[in-house]
Coordinates of C-alpha atoms in Angstrom, one line a residue:
M1238 CA 11.7 14.1 -52.6
I1239 CA 13.9 11.1 -51.4
L1240 CA 13.9 12.6 -47.8
A1241 CA 10.1 13.0 -47.9
L1242 CA 9.7 9.3 -49.0
L1243 CA 12.0 8.1 -46.2
L1244 CA 10.1 10.1 -43.6
A1245 CA 6.7 8.8 -44.9
A1246 CA 8.0 5.2 -44.7
A1247 CA 9.4 5.6 -41.1
P1248 CA 7.4 4.2 -38.3
A1249 CA 5.3 6.8 -36.3
P1250 CA 7.0 8.0 -33.1
D1251 CA 6.0 6.0 -30.0
T1252 CA 3.2 8.1 -28.4
V1253 CA 3.1 8.4 -24.6
P1254 CA 0.0 6.2 -24.2
A1255 CA 1.3 3.6 -26.6
R1256 CA 4.7 3.6 -24.8
V1257 CA 3.0 3.3 -21.4
E1258 CA 0.8 0.4 -22.6
R1259 CA 3.9 -1.4 -24.0
I1260 CA 5.8 -1.0 -20.7
L1261 CA 2.9 -2.1 -18.5
V1262 CA 2.0 -5.1 -20.6
R1263 CA 5.6 -6.2 -20.2
A1264 CA 5.9 -5.1 -16.5
P1265 CA 2.5 -4.8 -14.9
V1266 CA 2.3 -2.9 -11.6
I1267 CA 2.8 -4.7 -8.3
D1268 CA 0.9 -2.5 -5.8
G1269 CA 2.1 -2.6 -2.2
H1270 CA -1.2 -1.9 -0.4
N1271 CA -4.9 -2.3 -1.0
D1272 CA -7.6 -2.4 1.7
L1273 CA -10.3 -4.1 -0.3
A1274 CA -10.6 -7.0 2.2
W1275 CA -11.9 -4.7 4.9
E1276 CA -14.2 -2.9 2.6
L1277 CA -15.7 -6.3 1.5
R1278 CA -16.1 -7.2 5.2
A1279 CA -17.5 -3.9 6.4
H1280 CA -19.8 -2.9 3.5
Q1281 CA -20.3 -5.9 1.2
G1282 CA -21.2 -8.5 3.8
G1283 CA -17.9 -10.3 3.1
D1284 CA -19.1 -11.1 -0.4
V1285 CA -16.0 -11.9 -2.4
T1286 CA -18.0 -11.9 -5.6
A1287 CA -18.4 -8.1 -5.3
I1288 CA -15.2 -7.6 -7.4
D1289 CA -16.9 -9.4 -10.3
R1290 CA -19.0 -6.2 -10.8
D1291 CA -18.2 -2.5 -11.4
G1292 CA -17.4 -1.4 -7.9
S1293 CA -17.8 2.3 -8.7
V1294 CA -21.6 2.0 -8.9
L1295 CA -22.2 -0.2 -5.9
P1296 CA -24.3 1.4 -3.1
H1297 CA -21.1 1.7 -1.1
P1298 CA -18.6 2.2 -4.0
L1299 CA -15.3 0.3 -4.3
Q1300 CA -12.1 1.5 -5.9
T1301 CA -11.1 -2.1 -6.8
D1302 CA -12.7 -4.7 -9.1
L1303 CA -11.3 -7.2 -11.5
A1304 CA -12.1 -5.2 -14.6
R1305 CA -10.3 -2.1 -13.3
L1306 CA -7.4 -4.1 -12.1
R1307 CA -6.9 -5.3 -15.6
R1308 CA -7.4 -1.9 -17.1
G1309 CA -4.9 -0.5 -14.7
H1310 CA -2.3 -3.1 -15.6
V1311 CA -2.1 -4.3 -12.0
G1312 CA -0.3 -7.6 -12.1
G1313 CA 0.5 -8.1 -8.4
Q1314 CA -1.3 -6.9 -5.3
F1315 CA -0.4 -7.0 -1.6
W1316 CA -3.9 -7.3 0.0
S1317 CA -4.0 -5.7 3.4
V1318 CA -5.6 -7.6 6.2
W1319 CA -6.1 -4.6 8.4
I1320 CA -8.3 -4.6 11.5
P1321 CA -9.0 -1.5 13.7
P1322 CA -6.2 -0.7 16.1
E1323 CA -8.7 -0.5 18.9
V1324 CA -9.1 -4.3 18.6
T1325 CA -6.4 -6.0 20.7
G1326 CA -5.6 -9.3 22.4
P1327 CA -6.9 -12.6 21.2
R1328 CA -9.8 -11.0 19.3
A1329 CA -7.2 -9.2 17.1
V1330 CA -5.8 -12.5 16.2
E1331 CA -9.2 -13.9 15.4
M1332 CA -10.2 -11.0 13.2
T1333 CA -6.9 -11.2 11.4
L1334 CA -7.5 -14.8 10.6
E1335 CA -10.9 -14.0 9.4
Q1336 CA -9.4 -11.4 7.0
I1337 CA -6.7 -13.8 5.8
D1338 CA -9.5 -16.3 5.1
L1339 CA -11.5 -13.6 3.2
V1340 CA -8.5 -12.9 0.9
R1341 CA -7.9 -16.5 0.3
R1342 CA -11.6 -17.1 -0.5
M1343 CA -11.5 -14.2 -2.9
V1344 CA -8.5 -15.7 -4.7
D1345 CA -10.1 -19.2 -4.8
R1346 CA -13.3 -17.7 -6.2
H1347 CA -11.5 -16.1 -9.1
P1348 CA -8.9 -18.7 -10.3
R1349 CA -8.7 -17.3 -13.8
D1350 CA -7.8 -13.9 -12.6
L1351 CA -6.0 -14.3 -9.2
A1352 CA -3.4 -16.6 -7.8
L1353 CA -1.7 -16.7 -4.4
A1354 CA 2.1 -16.1 -4.5
G1355 CA 4.5 -16.4 -1.6
T1356 CA 7.9 -15.7 -3.2
A1357 CA 9.3 -13.4 -5.9
A1358 CA 9.7 -16.5 -8.1
E1359 CA 6.1 -17.4 -7.7
M1360 CA 5.1 -13.9 -8.4
R1361 CA 7.0 -13.9 -11.7
R1362 CA 5.4 -17.2 -12.7
V1363 CA 1.9 -15.9 -12.0
L1364 CA 2.7 -12.7 -13.9
Q1365 CA 3.9 -14.7 -16.9
G1366 CA 0.7 -16.7 -16.8
G1367 CA -1.4 -13.5 -17.1
R1368 CA -3.0 -13.7 -13.6
I1369 CA -2.8 -11.2 -10.8
A1370 CA -0.3 -12.4 -8.2
S1371 CA -1.9 -12.0 -4.7
L1372 CA 0.1 -11.6 -1.5
I1373 CA -1.0 -10.6 2.0
G1374 CA 0.2 -7.9 4.3
V1375 CA -0.8 -7.5 8.0
E1376 CA -1.3 -3.8 8.7
G1377 CA -0.4 -3.4 12.4
G1378 CA 1.7 -5.1 15.0
H1379 CA -1.3 -5.1 17.4
Q1380 CA -2.5 -8.0 15.2
I1381 CA 0.2 -10.4 16.5
D1382 CA -0.9 -9.9 20.2
G1383 CA 2.7 -9.7 21.3
R1384 CA 3.5 -13.2 20.3
L1385 CA 6.1 -14.3 17.8
S1386 CA 4.4 -17.6 17.4
V1387 CA 1.4 -15.8 16.0
L1388 CA 3.7 -13.9 13.6
R1389 CA 5.0 -17.2 12.3
Q1390 CA 1.6 -18.7 11.8
Y1391 CA 0.5 -15.6 9.7
H1392 CA 3.6 -16.3 7.6
A1393 CA 2.6 -19.9 7.2
L1394 CA -0.9 -18.7 5.9
G1395 CA 0.7 -16.5 3.2
V1396 CA 1.4 -13.2 5.0
R1397 CA 4.5 -11.6 3.5
Y1398 CA 4.8 -8.3 5.3
L1399 CA 3.9 -6.9 8.7
T1400 CA 3.4 -3.1 9.1
L1401 CA 4.9 -2.7 12.6
T1402 CA 2.2 -0.3 13.9
H1403 CA -1.0 1.3 12.7
T1404 CA -2.2 4.6 14.2
R1405 CA -1.6 3.7 17.8
S1406 CA 1.7 3.1 19.5
L1407 CA 2.4 -0.4 20.9
A1408 CA 4.4 -1.4 23.9
W1409 CA 7.1 -2.5 21.5
A1410 CA 6.9 0.0 18.6
D1411 CA 5.9 3.7 18.3
S1412 CA 3.4 5.0 15.7
A1413 CA 3.8 8.2 13.7
T1414 CA 0.3 9.4 14.9
D1415 CA 0.4 8.6 18.7
D1416 CA 2.5 9.4 21.7
P1417 CA 5.7 7.3 22.0
I1418 CA 5.9 4.4 24.4
S1419 CA 9.1 2.5 23.5
G1420 CA 11.3 5.3 22.1
G1421 CA 11.3 3.6 18.7
L1422 CA 11.6 -0.2 19.3
S1423 CA 11.6 -2.0 22.7
P1424 CA 13.9 -5.0 23.2
F1425 CA 10.9 -7.1 22.1
G1426 CA 10.4 -4.9 19.1
R1427 CA 13.9 -5.7 18.0
R1428 CA 13.2 -9.4 18.4
V1429 CA 10.1 -9.0 16.2
V1430 CA 12.3 -7.5 13.4
A1431 CA 14.9 -10.3 13.9
E1432 CA 12.3 -13.0 13.7
M1433 CA 10.9 -11.4 10.5
N1434 CA 14.3 -11.4 9.0
R1435 CA 14.8 -15.1 10.0
I1436 CA 11.6 -16.3 8.4
G1437 CA 11.8 -14.0 5.3
M1438 CA 8.9 -11.7 6.1
I1439 CA 9.3 -8.1 4.9
V1440 CA 9.4 -5.4 7.5
D1441 CA 7.0 -2.5 6.7
V1442 CA 7.7 0.9 8.2
S1443 CA 4.6 2.8 6.9
H1444 CA 2.7 4.3 9.9
V1445 CA 5.6 4.1 12.3
A1446 CA 7.4 7.0 14.0
D1447 CA 10.6 8.3 12.7
A1448 CA 12.4 6.9 15.7
T1449 CA 11.0 3.5 14.9
V1450 CA 12.2 3.7 11.3
R1451 CA 15.7 4.6 12.5
A1452 CA 15.7 1.7 15.0
V1453 CA 14.5 -0.8 12.4
L1454 CA 17.2 0.3 9.9
A1455 CA 19.8 -0.2 12.7
V1456 CA 18.8 -3.8 13.5
S1457 CA 17.3 -5.3 10.3
R1458 CA 19.6 -7.5 8.2
A1459 CA 17.2 -7.3 5.3
P1460 CA 15.9 -4.2 3.4
V1461 CA 12.6 -2.8 4.4
I1462 CA 9.6 -1.3 2.6
A1463 CA 7.2 1.5 3.3
S1464 CA 4.2 -0.1 1.7
H1465 CA 2.1 3.1 1.4
S1466 CA 3.9 6.3 2.3
A1467 CA 4.7 9.6 0.5
A1468 CA 7.2 12.4 1.0
R1469 CA 6.9 14.7 4.0
A1470 CA 8.8 17.5 2.3
L1471 CA 5.9 17.8 -0.2
A1472 CA 3.0 17.2 2.2
D1473 CA 3.7 17.6 5.9
A1474 CA 1.8 14.6 7.3
P1475 CA 3.3 12.6 10.2
R1476 CA 2.6 9.4 8.1
N1477 CA 4.9 10.6 5.3
L1478 CA 8.7 10.1 5.4
P1479 CA 11.3 12.8 5.8
D1480 CA 14.1 13.2 3.3
A1481 CA 16.8 11.7 5.6
L1482 CA 14.8 8.5 6.1
L1483 CA 13.9 8.2 2.4
A1484 CA 17.6 8.3 1.7
A1485 CA 18.4 5.9 4.5
I1486 CA 15.8 3.3 3.3
G1487 CA 17.1 3.5 -0.3
A1488 CA 20.7 3.2 0.8
R1489 CA 19.9 -0.1 2.5
G1490 CA 18.2 -1.5 -0.5
G1491 CA 14.6 -0.7 0.6
V1492 CA 11.6 0.5 -1.4
V1493 CA 9.2 3.4 -0.5
M1494 CA 5.9 2.7 -2.2
V1495 CA 4.1 6.0 -2.8
N1496 CA 0.6 6.3 -1.3
L1497 CA -2.2 8.0 -3.4
Y1498 CA -4.3 9.4 -0.5
P1499 CA -4.8 13.2 -1.4
A1500 CA -4.1 14.1 2.3
F1501 CA -0.6 12.6 2.0
L1502 CA 0.0 14.1 -1.5
S1503 CA -1.1 17.7 -1.1
A1504 CA -0.7 20.2 1.7
D1505 CA -3.6 22.2 0.2
W1506 CA -5.9 19.2 0.2
R1507 CA -4.9 18.3 3.7
G1508 CA -5.7 21.8 4.9
W1509 CA -9.1 21.7 3.1
D1510 CA -9.9 18.3 4.6
R1511 CA -9.0 19.5 8.1
A1512 CA -11.4 22.5 7.8
R1513 CA -14.1 20.2 6.4
T1514 CA -13.7 17.8 9.3
D1515 CA -13.9 20.6 11.8
Y1516 CA -17.2 21.8 10.1
A1517 CA -18.6 18.3 10.1
K1518 CA -18.0 17.9 13.8
S1519 CA -19.6 21.3 14.5
V1520 CA -22.8 20.2 12.8
G1521 CA -22.7 16.6 14.0
V1522 CA -22.3 14.7 10.7
P1523 CA -19.6 12.2 9.6
A1524 CA -16.6 13.7 7.7
D1525 CA -15.4 10.5 6.1
V1526 CA -17.8 10.6 3.1
Y1527 CA -17.0 12.6 0.0
G1528 CA -18.8 13.7 -3.1
P1529 CA -22.6 13.4 -3.8
R1530 CA -23.1 10.8 -1.0
S1531 CA -21.9 13.3 1.6
P1532 CA -24.4 14.5 4.3
A1533 CA -26.4 17.5 3.1
P1534 CA -24.5 20.0 5.3
L1535 CA -21.2 18.9 3.7
I1536 CA -22.6 19.0 0.2
A1537 CA -23.3 22.7 0.8
W1538 CA -19.9 23.3 2.5
D1539 CA -18.1 21.6 -0.4
A1540 CA -20.0 23.8 -2.9
A1541 CA -18.7 26.9 -1.1
H1542 CA -15.2 25.5 -0.5
P1543 CA -14.1 23.6 -3.7
M1544 CA -11.8 20.6 -3.1
P1545 CA -8.2 21.4 -4.1
R1546 CA -7.3 19.5 -7.3
V1547 CA -5.0 16.6 -6.8
T1548 CA -3.9 14.7 -10.0
A1549 CA -1.5 12.1 -11.3
A1550 CA 1.0 15.0 -11.6
T1551 CA 0.8 15.5 -7.8
A1552 CA 1.5 11.8 -7.3
A1553 CA 4.4 12.0 -9.8
D1554 CA 5.9 14.8 -7.8
H1555 CA 6.1 12.4 -4.8
V1556 CA 7.5 9.6 -6.9
E1557 CA 10.2 11.8 -8.3
H1558 CA 11.0 13.2 -4.8
V1559 CA 11.4 9.7 -3.4
A1560 CA 13.5 8.7 -6.4
R1561 CA 15.8 11.6 -5.9
L1562 CA 16.5 10.6 -2.3
A1563 CA 16.1 6.8 -2.3
G1564 CA 17.2 6.3 -5.9
R1565 CA 15.1 5.2 -8.8
G1566 CA 15.6 1.6 -7.6
G1567 CA 14.1 2.6 -4.2
V1568 CA 10.6 3.7 -5.3
G1569 CA 7.4 1.8 -5.9
L1570 CA 3.7 2.2 -5.7
G1571 CA 1.3 1.4 -2.8
G1572 CA -1.9 3.1 -3.7
D1573 CA -3.9 2.4 -0.5
Y1574 CA -7.1 2.1 -2.6
D1575 CA -10.2 1.2 -0.7
G1576 CA -8.5 2.5 2.4
I1577 CA -8.8 6.2 1.7
N1578 CA -12.6 6.8 1.9
G1579 CA -13.0 6.8 -1.8
T1580 CA -10.7 9.7 -2.4
A1581 CA -7.8 9.7 -4.9
P1582 CA -6.2 11.9 -7.5
A1583 CA -8.9 13.1 -9.8
D1584 CA -7.5 11.1 -12.8
M1585 CA -6.7 8.0 -10.7
A1586 CA -10.0 7.4 -9.0
G1587 CA -9.6 3.6 -8.9
V1588 CA -7.0 0.9 -9.5
D1589 CA -7.4 1.5 -13.3
G1590 CA -5.7 4.9 -12.9
Y1591 CA -2.1 3.8 -12.9
P1592 CA -1.5 4.4 -16.6
A1593 CA -2.1 8.1 -16.0
L1594 CA 0.7 8.2 -13.5
F1595 CA 3.1 6.4 -15.8
A1596 CA 2.2 8.7 -18.7
E1597 CA 3.0 11.7 -16.5
L1598 CA 6.4 10.3 -15.6
A1599 CA 7.1 9.3 -19.2
R1600 CA 6.4 12.9 -20.2
R1601 CA 8.9 14.0 -17.6
G1602 CA 11.6 11.9 -19.2
W1603 CA 11.6 8.7 -17.3
R1604 CA 13.3 5.9 -19.2
D1605 CA 11.5 2.6 -19.9
A1606 CA 13.8 0.7 -17.5
D1607 CA 13.0 3.1 -14.6
L1608 CA 9.3 2.9 -15.3
A1609 CA 9.4 -0.9 -15.3
G1610 CA 11.4 -0.8 -12.0
L1611 CA 8.8 1.5 -10.5
A1612 CA 6.0 -0.8 -11.6
Q1613 CA 7.5 -4.1 -10.3
G1614 CA 11.2 -4.5 -10.7
N1615 CA 12.2 -2.7 -7.5
I1616 CA 9.9 -4.6 -5.2
L1617 CA 10.7 -7.9 -6.8
R1618 CA 14.4 -7.2 -6.3
L1619 CA 13.7 -6.4 -2.6
M1620 CA 11.7 -9.7 -2.2
D1621 CA 14.6 -11.6 -3.7
R1622 CA 17.0 -10.1 -1.2
V1623 CA 14.7 -10.6 1.8
E1624 CA 14.3 -14.3 0.8
A1625 CA 18.1 -14.7 0.3
L1626 CA 18.8 -13.3 3.8
A1627 CA 16.3 -15.5 5.5
R1628 CA 17.6 -18.2 7.9
P1629 CA 14.6 -20.5 8.5
A1630 CA 16.9 -23.3 9.8
D1631 CA 17.9 -21.1 12.8
P1632 CA 16.0 -21.7 16.0
A1633 CA 12.7 -19.9 16.2
D1634 CA 12.1 -17.2 18.8
D1635 CA 9.1 -18.0 21.0
A1636 CA 9.2 -14.6 22.8
I1637 CA 6.0 -13.0 24.2
D1638 CA 6.1 -9.3 24.8
P1639 CA 6.4 -8.8 28.6
L1640 CA 5.1 -5.2 28.4
A1641 CA 1.9 -6.2 26.6
R1642 CA 0.6 -8.7 29.2

């Protein structure tokens, strides 16, 4: 009888959803990569108020809006200012400036929800104030037009990382999805990394070739990130990182931020999408639309060839794989939302889906401290280190890439 009374008086065990809620309220997610800015430009006429509404029901749906950021416990976001890799030269700089302006206007339009942050300390202050800390990442070295002066001006405007390449190789850095030109990094490429270290800009090795990652790790004084990459051992995509590089990035204090694009998470989904794309080409329709808005031939093809199921559990497999190689302090999240054609794990369709991933990891035995590190602690630690190693008083490098002229 006494035992029964004691059990009745004891607090209920912490359920997984309640535990995840508690963790993410205390340590909201800092996401390493979101392409909303380009989606606003390309499909919403640059309307920064589009995120005031439910983006999932817009004529061209978005995966990101303010309400879903809140529901997903996203407390910090690196907004990508991507432009197409085909755009080069001075026009690439102009378009990048336009995208930076769009992000800054979006933040200015929503002062109760968003605030720019340029350092780890500023991020912490914004998080403590209940707003979403907003940072900027340039997604492709083609956007500096071979000029370190342009790199510095981006930094002055709030850019805190540069992805060294996008899908095309440059004269100074090789991409994972193009033929090599420099064999990793050219002498100018090494100067780009050195100047980023000097000014305290994070080097991002998502999209780059394995040889480029190795070259970056050999020359960078500061730890690096992969802002939106998954594990190649689980899904054999060139954009994913092999085990040896996952371990090397982690050993040097870096953070691999796991991407949520199904093609980078699941070999089955990747094969399905390849077959779907081939069919779309054969009938002359675009392949980059999914679901009920697909062209009629693809709706019929999809009915006959069901999409392989990708879920938060699939993403958790990649998180755990990265953590085994890079350490639990070397893994983060870079969803790539609004840059993945509306696709995502089935139970993580938008930025409100992060609690599903944390619940899956909690069920797998992850401790509160490790979940908080995944959410934000690991990337904040890296930012602290990059800032500590910066040497802004050293002379600036005014180099221009001789091979890009």
